[in-house]
Amino acid sequence: KYQIDREKIPEFEAYGKMWIPLVKKLGGVHHGYLLPHEGPDYLAYASFSFPSLADYEKYRAAIQDDSECKQAFEYARETRCIKKVDRSFFRPVFG
């Protein structure tokens, strides 16, 4: 869950579009971003998954050294589109 600057939703959307292929490149499946439409205009969500918690931990380590990930982080810092990030972990149930 992201708390975003409501004046910078286009910048946050651009940031999100950067991460979708990066998550895939680093072994995950990105399920997309949800941007404000009705209701609170300062909340956005992202959902992605990895085969295991160990794979997610590898991803978290890899994003620190990946040049494209560094560019995405820098974009968020420069635009100040993100105010706060809250990470939660869920276990999916399918079919």
Short mmCIF file of N, CA, C and O in Angstrom, two decimals:
data_model
loop_
_atom_site.label_atom_id
_atom_site.label_comp_id
_atom_site.label_asym_id
_atom_site.label_seq_id
_atom_site.Cartn_x
_atom_site.Cartn_y
_atom_site.Cartn_z
N LYS A 1 0.85 -1.17 0.00
CA LYS A 1 0.00 0.00 0.00
C LYS A 1 0.89 1.23 0.00
O LYS A 1 1.87 1.29 0.73
N TYR A 2 0.56 2.18 -0.83
CA TYR A 2 1.31 3.41 -0.94
C TYR A 2 0.46 4.59 -0.52
O TYR A 2 -0.71 4.68 -0.90
N GLN A 3 1.05 5.48 0.24
CA GLN A 3 0.46 6.80 0.42
C GLN A 3 1.18 7.69 -0.57
O GLN A 3 2.42 7.78 -0.54
N ILE A 4 0.43 8.28 -1.49
CA ILE A 4 1.03 9.05 -2.57
C ILE A 4 0.62 10.51 -2.47
O ILE A 4 -0.36 10.86 -1.81
N ASP A 5 1.36 11.33 -3.18
CA ASP A 5 1.00 12.75 -3.30
C ASP A 5 -0.13 12.85 -4.32
O ASP A 5 0.06 12.49 -5.49
N ARG A 6 -1.29 13.29 -3.89
CA ARG A 6 -2.46 13.34 -4.78
C ARG A 6 -2.25 14.25 -5.98
O ARG A 6 -2.95 14.13 -6.98
N GLU A 7 -1.28 15.15 -5.91
CA GLU A 7 -0.97 16.03 -7.03
C GLU A 7 0.00 15.37 -8.01
O GLU A 7 0.30 15.94 -9.05
N LYS A 8 0.49 14.19 -7.67
CA LYS A 8 1.50 13.53 -8.50
C LYS A 8 1.09 12.11 -8.90
O LYS A 8 1.93 11.23 -9.05
N ILE A 9 -0.19 11.91 -9.11
CA ILE A 9 -0.67 10.59 -9.53
C ILE A 9 -0.06 10.19 -10.88
O ILE A 9 0.36 9.03 -11.03
N PRO A 10 0.06 11.10 -11.87
CA PRO A 10 0.70 10.68 -13.12
C PRO A 10 2.15 10.22 -12.92
O PRO A 10 2.59 9.26 -13.56
N GLU A 11 2.86 10.87 -12.02
CA GLU A 11 4.24 10.46 -11.74
C GLU A 11 4.28 9.10 -11.06
O GLU A 11 5.12 8.26 -11.38
N PHE A 12 3.34 8.85 -10.15
CA PHE A 12 3.29 7.55 -9.50
C PHE A 12 2.93 6.46 -10.52
O PHE A 12 3.48 5.37 -10.49
N GLU A 13 2.02 6.78 -11.43
CA GLU A 13 1.67 5.81 -12.47
C GLU A 13 2.89 5.47 -13.32
O GLU A 13 3.13 4.30 -13.65
N ALA A 14 3.69 6.47 -13.67
CA ALA A 14 4.91 6.22 -14.44
C ALA A 14 5.88 5.34 -13.64
O ALA A 14 6.49 4.42 -14.20
N TYR A 15 5.99 5.60 -12.35
CA TYR A 15 6.83 4.79 -11.47
C TYR A 15 6.35 3.34 -11.48
O TYR A 15 7.14 2.41 -11.61
N GLY A 16 5.05 3.14 -11.34
CA GLY A 16 4.49 1.79 -11.35
C GLY A 16 4.79 1.06 -12.64
O GLY A 16 5.13 -0.12 -12.64
N LYS A 17 4.68 1.76 -13.76
CA LYS A 17 4.94 1.13 -15.06
C LYS A 17 6.41 0.72 -15.19
O LYS A 17 6.72 -0.20 -15.94
N MET A 18 7.29 1.39 -14.46
CA MET A 18 8.70 0.98 -14.45
C MET A 18 8.87 -0.36 -13.75
O MET A 18 9.68 -1.19 -14.17
N TRP A 19 8.12 -0.58 -12.67
CA TRP A 19 8.32 -1.76 -11.84
C TRP A 19 7.70 -3.04 -12.39
O TRP A 19 8.17 -4.13 -12.10
N ILE A 20 6.66 -2.94 -13.18
CA ILE A 20 6.00 -4.15 -13.68
C ILE A 20 6.98 -5.06 -14.41
O ILE A 20 7.10 -6.24 -14.06
N PRO A 21 7.75 -4.56 -15.39
CA PRO A 21 8.71 -5.46 -16.05
C PRO A 21 9.90 -5.82 -15.15
O PRO A 21 10.50 -6.89 -15.31
N LEU A 22 10.23 -4.96 -14.19
CA LEU A 22 11.37 -5.26 -13.32
C LEU A 22 11.06 -6.44 -12.40
O LEU A 22 11.92 -7.29 -12.17
N VAL A 23 9.86 -6.49 -11.89
CA VAL A 23 9.47 -7.63 -11.04
C VAL A 23 9.55 -8.92 -11.85
O VAL A 23 10.08 -9.92 -11.38
N LYS A 24 9.06 -8.87 -13.08
CA LYS A 24 9.12 -10.06 -13.94
C LYS A 24 10.57 -10.45 -14.22
O LYS A 24 10.93 -11.62 -14.13
N LYS A 25 11.39 -9.47 -14.55
CA LYS A 25 12.80 -9.72 -14.83
C LYS A 25 13.50 -10.41 -13.66
O LYS A 25 14.37 -11.24 -13.85
N LEU A 26 13.07 -10.08 -12.45
CA LEU A 26 13.72 -10.60 -11.24
C LEU A 26 12.96 -11.79 -10.63
O LEU A 26 13.16 -12.11 -9.47
N GLY A 27 12.09 -12.43 -11.43
CA GLY A 27 11.51 -13.70 -11.02
C GLY A 27 10.12 -13.68 -10.44
O GLY A 27 9.61 -14.72 -10.03
N GLY A 28 9.46 -12.54 -10.41
CA GLY A 28 8.13 -12.46 -9.85
C GLY A 28 7.05 -12.28 -10.91
O GLY A 28 7.33 -12.17 -12.10
N VAL A 29 5.83 -12.25 -10.45
CA VAL A 29 4.67 -11.96 -11.29
C VAL A 29 4.02 -10.70 -10.73
O VAL A 29 3.63 -10.67 -9.56
N HIS A 30 3.96 -9.67 -11.55
CA HIS A 30 3.32 -8.42 -11.10
C HIS A 30 1.86 -8.47 -11.50
O HIS A 30 1.53 -8.75 -12.66
N HIS A 31 0.98 -8.21 -10.55
CA HIS A 31 -0.46 -8.27 -10.80
C HIS A 31 -1.05 -6.88 -11.02
O HIS A 31 -2.26 -6.74 -11.13
N GLY A 32 -0.19 -5.88 -11.06
CA GLY A 32 -0.64 -4.53 -11.39
C GLY A 32 -0.72 -3.58 -10.21
O GLY A 32 -0.54 -3.96 -9.06
N TYR A 33 -1.02 -2.35 -10.55
CA TYR A 33 -1.20 -1.27 -9.59
C TYR A 33 -2.66 -0.85 -9.60
O TYR A 33 -3.32 -0.92 -10.64
N LEU A 34 -3.13 -0.40 -8.49
CA LEU A 34 -4.48 0.17 -8.37
C LEU A 34 -4.30 1.61 -7.92
O LEU A 34 -3.75 1.88 -6.85
N LEU A 35 -4.74 2.54 -8.78
CA LEU A 35 -4.60 3.96 -8.51
C LEU A 35 -5.92 4.53 -8.02
O LEU A 35 -6.99 3.97 -8.29
N PRO A 36 -5.88 5.66 -7.31
CA PRO A 36 -7.12 6.25 -6.81
C PRO A 36 -8.10 6.57 -7.94
O PRO A 36 -7.69 7.04 -9.01
N HIS A 37 -9.35 6.28 -7.67
CA HIS A 37 -10.40 6.63 -8.63
C HIS A 37 -11.56 7.29 -7.89
O HIS A 37 -11.92 8.41 -8.19
N GLU A 38 -12.12 6.58 -6.93
CA GLU A 38 -13.10 7.16 -6.01
C GLU A 38 -12.64 6.83 -4.61
O GLU A 38 -11.93 5.85 -4.40
N GLY A 39 -13.01 7.61 -3.66
CA GLY A 39 -12.55 7.39 -2.30
C GLY A 39 -11.26 8.17 -2.06
O GLY A 39 -11.00 9.17 -2.71
N PRO A 40 -10.44 7.69 -1.13
CA PRO A 40 -9.21 8.43 -0.81
C PRO A 40 -8.33 8.61 -2.05
O PRO A 40 -8.05 7.66 -2.76
N ASP A 41 -7.93 9.86 -2.28
CA ASP A 41 -7.13 10.14 -3.48
C ASP A 41 -5.63 10.13 -3.18
O ASP A 41 -4.83 10.60 -3.98
N TYR A 42 -5.25 9.56 -2.06
CA TYR A 42 -3.84 9.50 -1.67
C TYR A 42 -3.36 8.06 -1.44
O TYR A 42 -2.24 7.86 -1.00
N LEU A 43 -4.20 7.07 -1.76
CA LEU A 43 -3.82 5.67 -1.58
C LEU A 43 -3.73 4.96 -2.93
O LEU A 43 -4.57 5.16 -3.81
N ALA A 44 -2.69 4.15 -3.07
CA ALA A 44 -2.52 3.30 -4.25
C ALA A 44 -2.02 1.94 -3.76
O ALA A 44 -1.45 1.84 -2.66
N TYR A 45 -2.25 0.93 -4.55
CA TYR A 45 -1.86 -0.43 -4.17
C TYR A 45 -1.11 -1.10 -5.31
O TYR A 45 -1.35 -0.81 -6.48
N ALA A 46 -0.23 -1.99 -4.95
CA ALA A 46 0.46 -2.85 -5.92
C ALA A 46 0.39 -4.27 -5.39
O ALA A 46 0.41 -4.50 -4.18
N SER A 47 0.31 -5.21 -6.31
CA SER A 47 0.29 -6.61 -5.92
C SER A 47 1.21 -7.39 -6.85
O SER A 47 1.12 -7.27 -8.07
N PHE A 48 2.13 -8.13 -6.25
CA PHE A 48 2.97 -9.03 -7.02
C PHE A 48 3.29 -10.23 -6.18
O PHE A 48 3.13 -10.22 -4.96
N SER A 49 3.70 -11.30 -6.85
CA SER A 49 3.95 -12.54 -6.12
C SER A 49 5.23 -13.20 -6.61
O SER A 49 5.71 -12.94 -7.72
N PHE A 50 5.76 -14.05 -5.74
CA PHE A 50 6.95 -14.86 -6.01
C PHE A 50 6.64 -16.28 -5.61
O PHE A 50 5.77 -16.52 -4.76
N PRO A 51 7.34 -17.25 -6.19
CA PRO A 51 7.08 -18.65 -5.86
C PRO A 51 7.25 -18.98 -4.38
O PRO A 51 6.59 -19.88 -3.87
N SER A 52 8.11 -18.24 -3.69
CA SER A 52 8.35 -18.52 -2.27
C SER A 52 8.85 -17.26 -1.57
O SER A 52 9.28 -16.31 -2.24
N LEU A 53 8.82 -17.27 -0.27
CA LEU A 53 9.37 -16.15 0.50
C LEU A 53 10.87 -16.02 0.24
O LEU A 53 11.39 -14.92 0.13
N ALA A 54 11.56 -17.14 0.07
CA ALA A 54 12.99 -17.10 -0.23
C ALA A 54 13.24 -16.39 -1.57
O ALA A 54 14.18 -15.59 -1.68
N ASP A 55 12.39 -16.65 -2.56
CA ASP A 55 12.53 -15.97 -3.85
C ASP A 55 12.27 -14.47 -3.71
O ASP A 55 12.94 -13.66 -4.35
N TYR A 56 11.30 -14.12 -2.88
CA TYR A 56 11.04 -12.69 -2.64
C TYR A 56 12.24 -12.04 -1.96
O TYR A 56 12.63 -10.92 -2.32
N GLU A 57 12.84 -12.72 -1.02
CA GLU A 57 14.01 -12.17 -0.34
C GLU A 57 15.17 -11.98 -1.32
O GLU A 57 15.91 -10.99 -1.23
N LYS A 58 15.33 -12.89 -2.27
CA LYS A 58 16.36 -12.74 -3.31
C LYS A 58 16.05 -11.50 -4.16
O LYS A 58 16.95 -10.74 -4.51
N TYR A 59 14.78 -11.31 -4.48
CA TYR A 59 14.36 -10.12 -5.23
C TYR A 59 14.70 -8.85 -4.47
O TYR A 59 15.26 -7.91 -5.03
N ARG A 60 14.39 -8.84 -3.18
CA ARG A 60 14.67 -7.64 -2.36
C ARG A 60 16.16 -7.32 -2.34
O ARG A 60 16.55 -6.15 -2.34
N ALA A 61 17.00 -8.34 -2.33
CA ALA A 61 18.45 -8.12 -2.38
C ALA A 61 18.86 -7.64 -3.77
O ALA A 61 19.67 -6.71 -3.92
N ALA A 62 18.29 -8.24 -4.81
CA ALA A 62 18.68 -7.92 -6.19
C ALA A 62 18.32 -6.49 -6.58
O ALA A 62 19.07 -5.85 -7.33
N ILE A 63 17.21 -5.96 -6.08
CA ILE A 63 16.80 -4.62 -6.48
C ILE A 63 17.77 -3.55 -5.99
O ILE A 63 17.82 -2.45 -6.54
N GLN A 64 18.56 -3.88 -4.98
CA GLN A 64 19.53 -2.91 -4.46
C GLN A 64 20.69 -2.69 -5.42
O GLN A 64 21.31 -1.62 -5.41
N ASP A 65 20.99 -3.68 -6.27
CA ASP A 65 22.13 -3.61 -7.18
C ASP A 65 21.74 -3.43 -8.64
O ASP A 65 22.59 -3.10 -9.46
N ASP A 66 20.48 -3.66 -8.98
CA ASP A 66 20.05 -3.59 -10.37
C ASP A 66 19.96 -2.13 -10.83
O ASP A 66 19.31 -1.31 -10.18
N SER A 67 20.59 -1.81 -11.95
CA SER A 67 20.63 -0.42 -12.42
C SER A 67 19.25 0.13 -12.77
O SER A 67 18.95 1.29 -12.48
N GLU A 68 18.38 -0.69 -13.37
CA GLU A 68 17.03 -0.22 -13.70
C GLU A 68 16.21 0.02 -12.44
O GLU A 68 15.42 0.98 -12.38
N CYS A 69 16.38 -0.81 -11.44
CA CYS A 69 15.67 -0.61 -10.18
C CYS A 69 16.16 0.66 -9.50
O CYS A 69 15.35 1.44 -8.97
N LYS A 70 17.45 0.89 -9.56
CA LYS A 70 18.00 2.12 -8.99
C LYS A 70 17.42 3.34 -9.68
O LYS A 70 17.11 4.34 -9.03
N GLN A 71 17.24 3.27 -11.01
CA GLN A 71 16.63 4.37 -11.75
C GLN A 71 15.19 4.62 -11.29
O GLN A 71 14.76 5.76 -11.15
N ALA A 72 14.45 3.54 -11.07
CA ALA A 72 13.06 3.68 -10.62
C ALA A 72 13.01 4.30 -9.23
O ALA A 72 12.20 5.20 -8.96
N PHE A 73 13.88 3.84 -8.32
CA PHE A 73 13.94 4.44 -6.99
C PHE A 73 14.29 5.92 -7.07
O PHE A 73 13.70 6.75 -6.37
N GLU A 74 15.24 6.26 -7.92
CA GLU A 74 15.66 7.65 -8.07
C GLU A 74 14.52 8.51 -8.63
O GLU A 74 14.31 9.63 -8.20
N TYR A 75 13.77 7.95 -9.58
CA TYR A 75 12.62 8.67 -10.13
C TYR A 75 11.62 9.01 -9.02
O TYR A 75 11.13 10.13 -8.93
N ALA A 76 11.35 8.04 -8.17
CA ALA A 76 10.41 8.29 -7.06
C ALA A 76 10.96 9.36 -6.11
O ALA A 76 10.21 10.22 -5.63
N ARG A 77 12.25 9.31 -5.84
CA ARG A 77 12.86 10.33 -4.97
C ARG A 77 12.78 11.71 -5.61
O ARG A 77 12.43 12.69 -4.95
N GLU A 78 13.11 11.77 -6.89
CA GLU A 78 13.11 13.07 -7.58
C GLU A 78 11.71 13.67 -7.67
O GLU A 78 11.54 14.88 -7.49
N THR A 79 10.72 12.86 -7.98
CA THR A 79 9.36 13.38 -8.15
C THR A 79 8.61 13.50 -6.83
O THR A 79 7.60 14.20 -6.77
N ARG A 80 9.09 12.82 -5.80
CA ARG A 80 8.42 12.83 -4.49
C ARG A 80 6.95 12.42 -4.60
O ARG A 80 6.08 12.96 -3.92
N CYS A 81 6.69 11.45 -5.47
CA CYS A 81 5.31 11.01 -5.67
C CYS A 81 4.86 10.05 -4.57
O CYS A 81 3.66 9.88 -4.37
N ILE A 82 5.79 9.44 -3.86
CA ILE A 82 5.46 8.50 -2.79
C ILE A 82 5.78 9.13 -1.44
O ILE A 82 6.89 9.60 -1.21
N LYS A 83 4.80 9.10 -0.56
CA LYS A 83 5.01 9.62 0.79
C LYS A 83 5.33 8.51 1.79
O LYS A 83 6.08 8.70 2.72
N LYS A 84 4.72 7.33 1.58
CA LYS A 84 4.89 6.23 2.53
C LYS A 84 4.56 4.92 1.85
O LYS A 84 3.69 4.86 0.99
N VAL A 85 5.29 3.86 2.24
CA VAL A 85 5.02 2.52 1.73
C VAL A 85 4.80 1.60 2.91
O VAL A 85 5.58 1.60 3.87
N ASP A 86 3.72 0.83 2.88
CA ASP A 86 3.44 -0.19 3.88
C ASP A 86 3.41 -1.54 3.17
O ASP A 86 2.56 -1.77 2.32
N ARG A 87 4.34 -2.42 3.54
CA ARG A 87 4.39 -3.75 2.92
C ARG A 87 3.60 -4.73 3.78
O ARG A 87 3.73 -4.75 5.00
N SER A 88 2.83 -5.54 3.10
CA SER A 88 2.09 -6.63 3.75
C SER A 88 2.32 -7.88 2.92
O SER A 88 2.53 -7.81 1.71
N PHE A 89 2.27 -9.01 3.56
CA PHE A 89 2.48 -10.27 2.88
C PHE A 89 1.25 -11.15 3.06
O PHE A 89 0.76 -11.31 4.18
N PHE A 90 0.78 -11.68 1.96
CA PHE A 90 -0.42 -12.51 1.97
C PHE A 90 -0.12 -13.83 1.29
O PHE A 90 0.74 -13.92 0.43
N ARG A 91 -0.87 -14.83 1.65
CA ARG A 91 -0.77 -16.13 1.03
C ARG A 91 -1.99 -16.33 0.16
O ARG A 91 -3.13 -16.27 0.63
N PRO A 92 -1.81 -16.53 -1.16
CA PRO A 92 -2.96 -16.66 -2.04
C PRO A 92 -3.63 -18.03 -1.93
O PRO A 92 -3.01 -19.01 -1.58
N VAL A 93 -4.91 -18.03 -2.24
CA VAL A 93 -5.67 -19.26 -2.36
C VAL A 93 -6.25 -19.26 -3.78
O VAL A 93 -6.95 -18.33 -4.16
N PHE A 94 -5.94 -20.29 -4.55
CA PHE A 94 -6.41 -20.40 -5.92
C PHE A 94 -7.32 -21.59 -6.07
O PHE A 94 -7.14 -22.61 -5.37
N GLY A 95 -8.27 -21.48 -7.01
CA GLY A 95 -9.14 -22.54 -7.46
C GLY A 95 -9.57 -23.45 -6.41
O GLY A 95 -10.14 -24.44 -6.37
#
